[in-house]
Structures are given as structure tokens and as C-alpha cells.
PDB file of C-alpha atoms in Angstrom:
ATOM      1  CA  UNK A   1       7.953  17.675 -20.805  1.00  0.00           C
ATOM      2  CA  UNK A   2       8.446  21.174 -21.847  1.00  0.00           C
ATOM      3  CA  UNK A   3       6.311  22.611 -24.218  1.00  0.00           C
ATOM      4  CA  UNK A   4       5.524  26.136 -25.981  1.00  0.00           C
ATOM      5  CA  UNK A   5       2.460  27.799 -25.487  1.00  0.00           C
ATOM      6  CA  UNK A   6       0.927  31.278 -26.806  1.00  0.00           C
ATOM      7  CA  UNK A   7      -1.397  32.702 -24.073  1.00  0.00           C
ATOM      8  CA  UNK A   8      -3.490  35.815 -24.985  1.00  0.00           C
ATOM      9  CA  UNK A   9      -5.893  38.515 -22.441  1.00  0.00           C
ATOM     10  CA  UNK A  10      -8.476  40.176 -23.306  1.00  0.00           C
ATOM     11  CA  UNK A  11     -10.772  42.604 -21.599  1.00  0.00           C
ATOM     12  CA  UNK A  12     -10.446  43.629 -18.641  1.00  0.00           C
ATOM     13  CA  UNK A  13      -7.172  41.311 -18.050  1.00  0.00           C
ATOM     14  CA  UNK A  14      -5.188  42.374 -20.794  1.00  0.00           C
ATOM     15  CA  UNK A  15      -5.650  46.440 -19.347  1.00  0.00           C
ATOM     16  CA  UNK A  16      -4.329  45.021 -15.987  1.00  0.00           C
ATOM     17  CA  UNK A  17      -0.926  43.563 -17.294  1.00  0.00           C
ATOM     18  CA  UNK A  18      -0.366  45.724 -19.763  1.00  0.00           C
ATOM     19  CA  UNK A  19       0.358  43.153 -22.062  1.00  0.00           C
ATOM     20  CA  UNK A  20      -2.245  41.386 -24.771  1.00  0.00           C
ATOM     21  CA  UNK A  21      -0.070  38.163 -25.385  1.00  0.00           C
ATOM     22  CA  UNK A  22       2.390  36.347 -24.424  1.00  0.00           C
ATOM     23  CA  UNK A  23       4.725  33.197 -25.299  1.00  0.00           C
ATOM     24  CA  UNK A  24       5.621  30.947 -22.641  1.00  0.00           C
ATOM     25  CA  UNK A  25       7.725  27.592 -22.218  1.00  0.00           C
ATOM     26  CA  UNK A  26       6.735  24.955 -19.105  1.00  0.00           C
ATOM     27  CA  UNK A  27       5.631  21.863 -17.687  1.00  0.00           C
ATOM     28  CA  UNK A  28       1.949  22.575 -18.738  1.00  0.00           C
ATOM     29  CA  UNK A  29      -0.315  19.644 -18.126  1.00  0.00           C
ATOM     30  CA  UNK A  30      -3.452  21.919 -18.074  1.00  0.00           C
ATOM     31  CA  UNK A  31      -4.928  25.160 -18.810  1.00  0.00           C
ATOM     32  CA  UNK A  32      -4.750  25.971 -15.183  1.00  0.00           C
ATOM     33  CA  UNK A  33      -1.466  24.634 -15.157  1.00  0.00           C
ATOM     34  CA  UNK A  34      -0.434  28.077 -17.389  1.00  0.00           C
ATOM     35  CA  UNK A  35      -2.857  30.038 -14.975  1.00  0.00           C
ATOM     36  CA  UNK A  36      -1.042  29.027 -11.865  1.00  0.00           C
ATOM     37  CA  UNK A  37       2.558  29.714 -13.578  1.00  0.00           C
ATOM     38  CA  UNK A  38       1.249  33.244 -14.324  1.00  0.00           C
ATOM     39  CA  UNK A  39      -0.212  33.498 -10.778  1.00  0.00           C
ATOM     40  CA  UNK A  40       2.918  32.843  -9.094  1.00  0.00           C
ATOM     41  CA  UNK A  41       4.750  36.072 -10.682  1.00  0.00           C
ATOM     42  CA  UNK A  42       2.135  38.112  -7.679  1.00  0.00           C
ATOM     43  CA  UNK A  43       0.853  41.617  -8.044  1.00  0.00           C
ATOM     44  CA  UNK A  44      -1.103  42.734 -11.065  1.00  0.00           C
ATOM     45  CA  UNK A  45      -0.901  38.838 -12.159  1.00  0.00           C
ATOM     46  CA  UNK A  46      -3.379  37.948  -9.339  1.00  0.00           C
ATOM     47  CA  UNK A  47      -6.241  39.438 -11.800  1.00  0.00           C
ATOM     48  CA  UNK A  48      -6.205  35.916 -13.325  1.00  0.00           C
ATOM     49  CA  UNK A  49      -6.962  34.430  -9.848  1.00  0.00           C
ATOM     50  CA  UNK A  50     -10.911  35.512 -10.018  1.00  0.00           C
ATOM     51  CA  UNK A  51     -13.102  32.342  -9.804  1.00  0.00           C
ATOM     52  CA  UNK A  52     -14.966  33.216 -12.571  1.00  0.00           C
ATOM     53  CA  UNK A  53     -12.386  33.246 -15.202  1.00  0.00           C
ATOM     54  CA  UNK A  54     -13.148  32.267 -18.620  1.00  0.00           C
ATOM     55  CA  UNK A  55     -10.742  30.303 -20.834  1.00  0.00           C
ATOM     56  CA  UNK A  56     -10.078  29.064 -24.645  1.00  0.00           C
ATOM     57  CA  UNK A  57      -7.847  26.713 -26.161  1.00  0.00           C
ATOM     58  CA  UNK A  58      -7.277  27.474 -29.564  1.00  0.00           C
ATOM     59  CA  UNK A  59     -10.175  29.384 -29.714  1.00  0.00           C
ATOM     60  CA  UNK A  60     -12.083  27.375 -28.067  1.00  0.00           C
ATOM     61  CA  UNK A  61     -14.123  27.941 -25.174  1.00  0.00           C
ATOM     62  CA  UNK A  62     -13.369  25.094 -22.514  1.00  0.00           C
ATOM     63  CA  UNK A  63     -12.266  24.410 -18.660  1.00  0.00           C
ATOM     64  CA  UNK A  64      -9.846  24.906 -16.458  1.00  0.00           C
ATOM     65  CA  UNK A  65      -8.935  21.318 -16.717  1.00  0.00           C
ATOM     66  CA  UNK A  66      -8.462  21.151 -20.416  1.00  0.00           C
ATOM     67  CA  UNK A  67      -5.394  19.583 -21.371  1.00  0.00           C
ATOM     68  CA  UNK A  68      -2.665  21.429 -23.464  1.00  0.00           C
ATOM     69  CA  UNK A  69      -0.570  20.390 -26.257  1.00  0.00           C
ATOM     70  CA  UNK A  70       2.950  22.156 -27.807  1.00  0.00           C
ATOM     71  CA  UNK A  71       1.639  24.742 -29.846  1.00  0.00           C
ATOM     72  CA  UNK A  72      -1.578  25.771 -28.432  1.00  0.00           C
ATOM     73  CA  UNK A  73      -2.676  28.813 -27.835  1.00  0.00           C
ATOM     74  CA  UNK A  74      -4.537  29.661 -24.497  1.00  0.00           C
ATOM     75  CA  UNK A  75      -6.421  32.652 -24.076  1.00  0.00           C
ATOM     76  CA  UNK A  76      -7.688  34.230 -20.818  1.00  0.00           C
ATOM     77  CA  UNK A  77     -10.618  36.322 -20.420  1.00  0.00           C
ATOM     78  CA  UNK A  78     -13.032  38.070 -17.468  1.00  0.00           C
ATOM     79  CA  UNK A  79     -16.812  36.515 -17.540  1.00  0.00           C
ATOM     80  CA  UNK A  80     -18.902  39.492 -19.335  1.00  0.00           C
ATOM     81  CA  UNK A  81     -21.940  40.261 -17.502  1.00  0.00           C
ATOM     82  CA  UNK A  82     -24.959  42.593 -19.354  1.00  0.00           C
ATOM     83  CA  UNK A  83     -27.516  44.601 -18.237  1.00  0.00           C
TER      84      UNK A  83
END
């Protein structure tokens, strides 16, 4: 099934591609399903390859495996680290 998602970066991910949202159309089970669409374009898209990404649905924090729905929107984001 083919459904319509809006995926937004922030941080450091959204300086990398240049680009703070996008709208995309797919076979998207998952969250990671979106992620591994977006991985497959290669170069600066391999920024959301890190294994310590950080992810929302509808602004809400959740995993990888989090299911997605038409509509949703699905945010990416680097794990922030203090000192």
C-alpha cells in the first residue's frame, strides 16, 4: 500500500542535506522503512545511517520499529550529547 508521509531533519541532519523537510510517497511499513528509502539515494543521505539516530512520529519520540500510517509525519534527528 502506498502511503504519504512528511519526514522532517533537524540538527545536525538537516545541515547535511540541505533540506529541513520533505514529502514522500512508498511502501512504508515502519519508521525505518522511510530511513532505508532515504538511505538508498547514497552520499550525503548516509548521515541518517548513524546507529544512534533518534526518531518521532508525529512528534513523538519512538523506535525504529514504529509503525506508520498515511499522513504521519516522521522526523529524524542526531542523539544530542552535553557536557
Amino acid at each position: 500500500m502506498t502511503i504519504h508521509v512528511q519526514v522532517q531533519f533537524f540538527a545536525r541532519f538537516r545541515e547535511t542535506l540541505g533540506i529541513e523537510s520533505e514529502n514522500l510517497e512508498g511502501s512504508f511499513a515502519t519508521v525505518d522503512a522511510v530511513r532505508q528509502y532515504l538511505l538508498q539515494r547514497g552520499g550525503v543521505w548516509e548521515v541518517l545511517s548513524e546507529q544512534s539516530i533518534m526518531c518521532a512520529r508525529n512528534q513523538e519520540l519512538c523506535s525504529l520499529s514504529e509503525p506508520v500510517e498515511p499522513g504521519d509525519e516522521v522526523a529524524f534527528f542526531p542523539t544530542v550529547t552535553g557536557g
